[in-house]
mmCIF file of C-alpha atoms in Angstrom:
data_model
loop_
_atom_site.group_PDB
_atom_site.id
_atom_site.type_symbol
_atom_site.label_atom_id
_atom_site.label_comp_id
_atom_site.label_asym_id
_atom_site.label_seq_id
_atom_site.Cartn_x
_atom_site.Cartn_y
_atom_site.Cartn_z
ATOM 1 C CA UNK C 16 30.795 56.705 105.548
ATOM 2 C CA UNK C 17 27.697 58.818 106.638
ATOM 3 C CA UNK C 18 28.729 57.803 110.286
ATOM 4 C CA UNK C 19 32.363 59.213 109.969
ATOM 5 C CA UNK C 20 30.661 61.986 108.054
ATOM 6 C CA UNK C 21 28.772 62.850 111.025
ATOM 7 C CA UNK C 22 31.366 62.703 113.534
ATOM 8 C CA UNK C 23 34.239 64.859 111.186
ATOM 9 C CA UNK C 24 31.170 67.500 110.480
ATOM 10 C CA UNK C 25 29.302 67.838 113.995
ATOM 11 C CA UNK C 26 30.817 66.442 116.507
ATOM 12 C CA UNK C 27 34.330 67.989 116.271
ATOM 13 C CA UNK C 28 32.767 71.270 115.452
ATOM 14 C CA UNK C 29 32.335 73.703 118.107
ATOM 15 C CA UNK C 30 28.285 74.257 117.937
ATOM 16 C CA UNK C 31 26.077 71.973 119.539
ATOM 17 C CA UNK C 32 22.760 70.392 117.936
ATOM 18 C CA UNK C 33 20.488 69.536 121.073
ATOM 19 C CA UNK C 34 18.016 68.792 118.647
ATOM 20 C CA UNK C 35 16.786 68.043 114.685
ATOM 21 C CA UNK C 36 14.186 67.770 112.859
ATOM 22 C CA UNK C 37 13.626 64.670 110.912
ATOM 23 C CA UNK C 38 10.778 63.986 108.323
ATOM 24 C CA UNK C 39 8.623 66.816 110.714
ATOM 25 C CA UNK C 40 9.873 65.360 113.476
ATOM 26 C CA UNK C 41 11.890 66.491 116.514
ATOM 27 C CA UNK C 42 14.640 63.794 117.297
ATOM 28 C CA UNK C 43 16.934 64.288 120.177
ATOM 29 C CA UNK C 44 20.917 64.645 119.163
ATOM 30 C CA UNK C 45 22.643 65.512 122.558
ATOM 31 C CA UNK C 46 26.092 64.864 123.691
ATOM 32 C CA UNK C 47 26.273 64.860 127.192
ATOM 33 C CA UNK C 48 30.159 64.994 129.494
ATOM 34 C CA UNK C 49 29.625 61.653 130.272
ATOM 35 C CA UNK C 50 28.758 60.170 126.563
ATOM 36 C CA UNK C 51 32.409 62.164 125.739
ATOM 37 C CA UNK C 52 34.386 59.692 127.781
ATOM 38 C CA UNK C 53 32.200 56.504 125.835
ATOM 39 C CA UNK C 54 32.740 58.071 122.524
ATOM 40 C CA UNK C 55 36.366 57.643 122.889
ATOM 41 C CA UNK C 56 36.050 53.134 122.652
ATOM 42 C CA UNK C 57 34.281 53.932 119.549
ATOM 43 C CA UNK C 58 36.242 56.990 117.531
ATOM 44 C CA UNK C 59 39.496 54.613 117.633
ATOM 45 C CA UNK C 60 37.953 52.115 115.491
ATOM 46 C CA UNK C 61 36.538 54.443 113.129
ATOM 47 C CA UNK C 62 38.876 55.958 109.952
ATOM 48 C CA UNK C 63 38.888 59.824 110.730
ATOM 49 C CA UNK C 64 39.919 62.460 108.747
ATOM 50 C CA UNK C 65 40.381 64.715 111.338
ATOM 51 C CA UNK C 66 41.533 64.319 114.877
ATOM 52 C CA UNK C 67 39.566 65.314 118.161
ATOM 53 C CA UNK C 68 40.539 69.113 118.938
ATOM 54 C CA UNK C 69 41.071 69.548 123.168
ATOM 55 C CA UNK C 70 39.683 73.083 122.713
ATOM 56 C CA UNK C 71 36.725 72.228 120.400
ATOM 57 C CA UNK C 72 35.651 69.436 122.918
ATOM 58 C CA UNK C 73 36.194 71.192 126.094
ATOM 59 C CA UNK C 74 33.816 73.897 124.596
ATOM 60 C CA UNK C 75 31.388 71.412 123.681
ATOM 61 C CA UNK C 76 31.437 69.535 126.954
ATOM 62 C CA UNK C 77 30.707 73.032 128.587
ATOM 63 C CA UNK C 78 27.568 74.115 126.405
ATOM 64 C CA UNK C 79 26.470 70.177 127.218
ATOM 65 C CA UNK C 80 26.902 70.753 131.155
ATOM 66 C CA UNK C 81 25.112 73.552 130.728
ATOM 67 C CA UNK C 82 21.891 71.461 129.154
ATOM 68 C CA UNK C 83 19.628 70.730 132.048
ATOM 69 C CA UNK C 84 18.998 67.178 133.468
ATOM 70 C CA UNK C 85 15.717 65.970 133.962
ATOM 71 C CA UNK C 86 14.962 65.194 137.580
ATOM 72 C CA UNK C 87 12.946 61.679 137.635
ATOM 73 C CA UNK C 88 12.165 59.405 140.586
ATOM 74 C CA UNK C 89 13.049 55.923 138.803
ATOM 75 C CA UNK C 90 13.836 54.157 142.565
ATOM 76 C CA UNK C 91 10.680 52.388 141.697
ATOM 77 C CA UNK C 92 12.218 50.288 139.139
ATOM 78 C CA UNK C 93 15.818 50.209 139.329
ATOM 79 C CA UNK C 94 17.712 48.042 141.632
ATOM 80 C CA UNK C 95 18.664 50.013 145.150
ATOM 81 C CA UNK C 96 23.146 49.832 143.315
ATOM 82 C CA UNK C 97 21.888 51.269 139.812
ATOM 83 C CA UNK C 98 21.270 54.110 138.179
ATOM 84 C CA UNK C 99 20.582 56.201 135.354
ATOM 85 C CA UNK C 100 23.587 58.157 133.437
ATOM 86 C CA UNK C 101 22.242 62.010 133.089
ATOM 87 C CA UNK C 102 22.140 61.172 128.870
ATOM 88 C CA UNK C 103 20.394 58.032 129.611
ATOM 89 C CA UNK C 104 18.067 60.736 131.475
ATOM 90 C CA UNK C 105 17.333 63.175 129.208
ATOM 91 C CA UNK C 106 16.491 59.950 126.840
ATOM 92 C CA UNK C 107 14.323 58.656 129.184
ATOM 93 C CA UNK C 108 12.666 61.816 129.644
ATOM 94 C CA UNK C 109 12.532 62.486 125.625
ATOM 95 C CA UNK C 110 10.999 58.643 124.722
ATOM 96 C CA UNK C 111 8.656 59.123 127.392
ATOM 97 C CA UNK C 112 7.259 62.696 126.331
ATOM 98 C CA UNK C 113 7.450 61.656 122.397
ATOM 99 C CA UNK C 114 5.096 58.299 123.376
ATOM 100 C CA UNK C 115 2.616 60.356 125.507
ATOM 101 C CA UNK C 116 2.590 63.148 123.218
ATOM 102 C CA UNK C 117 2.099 61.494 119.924
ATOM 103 C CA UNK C 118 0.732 57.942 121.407
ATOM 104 C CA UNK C 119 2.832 56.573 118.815
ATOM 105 C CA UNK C 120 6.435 55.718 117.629
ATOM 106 C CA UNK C 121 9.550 56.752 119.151
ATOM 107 C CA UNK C 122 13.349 55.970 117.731
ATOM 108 C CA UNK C 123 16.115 55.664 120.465
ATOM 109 C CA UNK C 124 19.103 55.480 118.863
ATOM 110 C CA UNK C 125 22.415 56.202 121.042
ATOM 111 C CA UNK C 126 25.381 54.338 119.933
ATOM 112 C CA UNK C 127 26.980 50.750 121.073
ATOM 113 C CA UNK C 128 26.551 50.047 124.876
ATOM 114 C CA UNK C 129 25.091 53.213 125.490
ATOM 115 C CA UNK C 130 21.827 51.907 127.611
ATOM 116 C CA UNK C 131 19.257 51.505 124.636
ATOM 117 C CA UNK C 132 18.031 48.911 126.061
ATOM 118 C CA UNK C 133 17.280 50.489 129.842
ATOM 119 C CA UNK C 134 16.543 53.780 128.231
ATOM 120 C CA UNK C 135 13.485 51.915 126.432
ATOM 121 C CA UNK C 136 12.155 49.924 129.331
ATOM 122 C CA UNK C 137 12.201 52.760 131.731
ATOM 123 C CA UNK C 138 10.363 55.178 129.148
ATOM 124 C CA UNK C 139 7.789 52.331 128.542
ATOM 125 C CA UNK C 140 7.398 51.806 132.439
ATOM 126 C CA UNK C 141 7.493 55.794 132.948
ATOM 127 C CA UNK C 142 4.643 56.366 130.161
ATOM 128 C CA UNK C 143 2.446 53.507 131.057
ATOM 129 C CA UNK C 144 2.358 54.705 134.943
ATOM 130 C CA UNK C 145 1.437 58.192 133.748
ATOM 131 C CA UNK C 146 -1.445 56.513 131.738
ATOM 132 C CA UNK C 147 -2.472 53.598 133.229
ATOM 133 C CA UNK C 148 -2.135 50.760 131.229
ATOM 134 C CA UNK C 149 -5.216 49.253 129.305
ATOM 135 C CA UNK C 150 -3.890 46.862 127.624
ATOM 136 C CA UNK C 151 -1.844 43.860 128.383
ATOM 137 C CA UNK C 152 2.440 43.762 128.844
ATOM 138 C CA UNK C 153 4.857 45.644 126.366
ATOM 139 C CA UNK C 154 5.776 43.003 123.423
ATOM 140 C CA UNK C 155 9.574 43.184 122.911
ATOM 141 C CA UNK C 156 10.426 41.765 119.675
ATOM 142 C CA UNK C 157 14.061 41.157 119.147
ATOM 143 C CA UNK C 158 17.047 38.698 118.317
ATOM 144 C CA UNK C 159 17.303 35.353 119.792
ATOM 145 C CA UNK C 160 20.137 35.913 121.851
ATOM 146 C CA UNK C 161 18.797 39.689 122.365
ATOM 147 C CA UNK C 162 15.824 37.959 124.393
ATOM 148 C CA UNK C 163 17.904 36.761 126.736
ATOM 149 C CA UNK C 164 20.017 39.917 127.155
ATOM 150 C CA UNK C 165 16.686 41.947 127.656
ATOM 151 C CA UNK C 166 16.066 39.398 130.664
ATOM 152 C CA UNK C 167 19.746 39.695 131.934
ATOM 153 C CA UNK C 168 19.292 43.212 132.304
ATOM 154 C CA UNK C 169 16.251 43.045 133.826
ATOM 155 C CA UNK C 170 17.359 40.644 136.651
ATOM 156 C CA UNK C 171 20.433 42.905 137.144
ATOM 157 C CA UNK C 172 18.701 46.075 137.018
ATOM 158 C CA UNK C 173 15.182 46.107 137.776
ATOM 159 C CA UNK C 174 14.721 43.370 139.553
ATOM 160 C CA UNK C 175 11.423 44.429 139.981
ATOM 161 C CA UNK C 176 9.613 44.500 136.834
ATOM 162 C CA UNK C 177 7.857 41.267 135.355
ATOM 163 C CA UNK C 178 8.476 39.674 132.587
ATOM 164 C CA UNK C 179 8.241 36.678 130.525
ATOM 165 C CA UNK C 180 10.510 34.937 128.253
ATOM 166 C CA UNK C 181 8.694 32.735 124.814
ATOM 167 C CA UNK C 182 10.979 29.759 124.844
ATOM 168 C CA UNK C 183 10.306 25.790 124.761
ATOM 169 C CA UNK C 184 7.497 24.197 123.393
ATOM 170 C CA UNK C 185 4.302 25.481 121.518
ATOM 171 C CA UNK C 186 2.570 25.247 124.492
ATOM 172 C CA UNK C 187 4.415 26.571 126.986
ATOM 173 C CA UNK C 188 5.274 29.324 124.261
ATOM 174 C CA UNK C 189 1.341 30.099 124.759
ATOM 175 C CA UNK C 190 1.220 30.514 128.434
ATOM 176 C CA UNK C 191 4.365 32.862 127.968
ATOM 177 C CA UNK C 192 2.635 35.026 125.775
ATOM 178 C CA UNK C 193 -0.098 35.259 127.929
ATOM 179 C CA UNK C 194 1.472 35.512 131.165
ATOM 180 C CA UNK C 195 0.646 38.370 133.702
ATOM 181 C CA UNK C 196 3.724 40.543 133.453
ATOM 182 C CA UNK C 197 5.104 44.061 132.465
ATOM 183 C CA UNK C 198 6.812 42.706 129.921
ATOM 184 C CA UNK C 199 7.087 39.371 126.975
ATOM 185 C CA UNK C 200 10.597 39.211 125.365
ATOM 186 C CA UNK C 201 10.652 37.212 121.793
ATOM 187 C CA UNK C 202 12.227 36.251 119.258
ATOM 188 C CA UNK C 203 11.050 38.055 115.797
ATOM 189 C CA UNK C 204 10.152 34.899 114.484
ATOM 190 C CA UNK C 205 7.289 34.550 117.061
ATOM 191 C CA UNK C 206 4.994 36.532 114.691
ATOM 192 C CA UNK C 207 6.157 34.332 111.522
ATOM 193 C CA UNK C 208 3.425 33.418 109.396
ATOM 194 C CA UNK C 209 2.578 31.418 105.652
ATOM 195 C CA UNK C 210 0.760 32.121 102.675
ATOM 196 C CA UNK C 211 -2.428 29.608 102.389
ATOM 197 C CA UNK C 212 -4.791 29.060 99.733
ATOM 198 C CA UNK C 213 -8.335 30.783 101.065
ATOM 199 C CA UNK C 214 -10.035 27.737 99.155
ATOM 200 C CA UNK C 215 -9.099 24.622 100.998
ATOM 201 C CA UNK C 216 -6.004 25.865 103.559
ATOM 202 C CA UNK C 217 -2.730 24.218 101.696
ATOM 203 C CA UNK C 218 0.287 26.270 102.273
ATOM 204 C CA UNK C 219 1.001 28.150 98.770
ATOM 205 C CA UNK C 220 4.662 27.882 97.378
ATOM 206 C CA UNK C 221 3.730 30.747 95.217
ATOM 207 C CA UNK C 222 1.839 33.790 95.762
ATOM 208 C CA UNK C 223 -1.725 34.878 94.278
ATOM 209 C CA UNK C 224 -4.947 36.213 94.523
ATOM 210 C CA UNK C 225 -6.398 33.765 96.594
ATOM 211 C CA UNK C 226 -3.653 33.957 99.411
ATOM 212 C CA UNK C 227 -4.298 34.629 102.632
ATOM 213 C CA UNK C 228 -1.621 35.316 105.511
ATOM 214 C CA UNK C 229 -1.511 32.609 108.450
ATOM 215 C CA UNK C 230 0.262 32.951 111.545
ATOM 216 C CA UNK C 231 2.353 30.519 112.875
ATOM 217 C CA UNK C 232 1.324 31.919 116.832
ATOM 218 C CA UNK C 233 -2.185 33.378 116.086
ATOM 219 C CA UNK C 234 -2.162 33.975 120.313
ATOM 220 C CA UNK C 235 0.185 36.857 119.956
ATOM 221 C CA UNK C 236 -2.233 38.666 117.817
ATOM 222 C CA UNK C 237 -5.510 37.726 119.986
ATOM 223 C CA UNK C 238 -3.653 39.587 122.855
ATOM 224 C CA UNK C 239 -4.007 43.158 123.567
ATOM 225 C CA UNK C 240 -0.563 44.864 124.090
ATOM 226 C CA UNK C 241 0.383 47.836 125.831
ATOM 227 C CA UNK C 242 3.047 48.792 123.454
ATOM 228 C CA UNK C 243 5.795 47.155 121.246
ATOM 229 C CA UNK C 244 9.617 47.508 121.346
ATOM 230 C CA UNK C 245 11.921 46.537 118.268
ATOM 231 C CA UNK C 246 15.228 45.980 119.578
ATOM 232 C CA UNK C 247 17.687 45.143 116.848
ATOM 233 C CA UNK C 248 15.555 45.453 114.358
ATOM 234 C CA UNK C 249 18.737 46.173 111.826
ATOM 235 C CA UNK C 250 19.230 42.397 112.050
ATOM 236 C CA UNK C 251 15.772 41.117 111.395
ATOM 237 C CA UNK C 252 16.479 38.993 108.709
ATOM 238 C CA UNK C 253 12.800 36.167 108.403
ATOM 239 C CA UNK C 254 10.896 37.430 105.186
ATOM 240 C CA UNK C 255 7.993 35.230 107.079
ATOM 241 C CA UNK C 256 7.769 37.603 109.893
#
């Protein structure tokens, strides 16, 4: 409901939002020419109360081609037959200013097969070269199958950054985690943990005051990390993680 809300109130009316503010801070809501031919796979399958007006989105798609594009050198990264779309651009360019301005969190949220997933390695890649990395890889915590999608993408697409996928047995699952790479891709329930007694170590069915949390991996929380991603984080569903 609040999605169809959104798109009957602001997208099919004729001023443009480049930005909000949520909670004190900014977040980026741009439509860009190009996301207007994507948003049409997705408005079919949503109940509308209102249909798509020519002239309201022609109007639109001309104050949005008027919104500048961020100029970026990304040749570094991306495969010599990809490229970035000029939204995924300007949400490169907005991840990447939010983490180096605040040094903290940053919430990319573009819609269903929209480049999330580019858009966030890029802006990790793009902040840590403009301050060199400290730390160890970027920790992507995600889905199971989202691991493996993460690595897809990378083998198709930027072929070459590092990474490392935590898969197979406890041990090898420890040399992943410390591997030498840009990036570790796991499954949420990497950082699963138990409840122990602090007395003698027995794993507590029940919860109290002399609980302490264990980890099931204690390695991923030795290691320094340059940064975390949450990817799908909608569908974390372990109450041990």
């Amino acid at each position: 409901n609040r999605y169809k809300h959104l798109v009957t109130s602001q997208i099919l009316s004729e001023d443009v939002y480049p930005s909000v503010t949520v909670k004190g801070q900014e977040a980026r809501f741009v439509f860009h020419p190009d996301y207007l031919e994507r948003i049409q796979l997705v408005l079919p399958q949503v109940e509308l109360s209102a249909k798509l007006d020519e002239r309201v989105v022609a109007a639109m798609a001309a104050k949005i081609a008027a919104m500048p594009v961020p100029r970026m050198d990304l040749t570094k990264w991306l495969a010599d037959d990809a490229k970035a779309w000029p939204f995924q651009l300007q949400g490169i360019d907005f991840c990447t200013r939010q983490l180096l301005d605040t040094g903290h969190a940053v919430g990319e949220n573009d819609g269903l097969g929209l480049g999330k997933t580019l858009i966030c390695a890029l802006s990790m890649l793009r902040a840590m070269d403009k301050r060199p990395r400290t730390a160890g890889p970027v920790l992507v915590l995600t889905t199971n199958s989202g691991k493996w999608a993460w690595a897809k993408i990378f083998r198709k697409l930027m072929p070459g950054v590092t990474f490392e996928v935590v898969d197979g047995t406890p041990t090898q699952r420890v040399a992943q985690i410390n591997a030498d790479v840009q990036f570790v891709l796991a499954n949420v329930a990497v950082v699963r943990g138990v409840f122990v007694s602090r007395k003698d170590g027995n794993v507590l069915q029940r919860l109290n005051k002399d609980a302490i949390w264990q980890p099931k991996n204690p390695e991923i929380f030795a290691r320094d990390w340059a940064g975390y991603i949450f990817d799908e984080s909608h569908k974390f569903r372990n109450a041990s993680a």
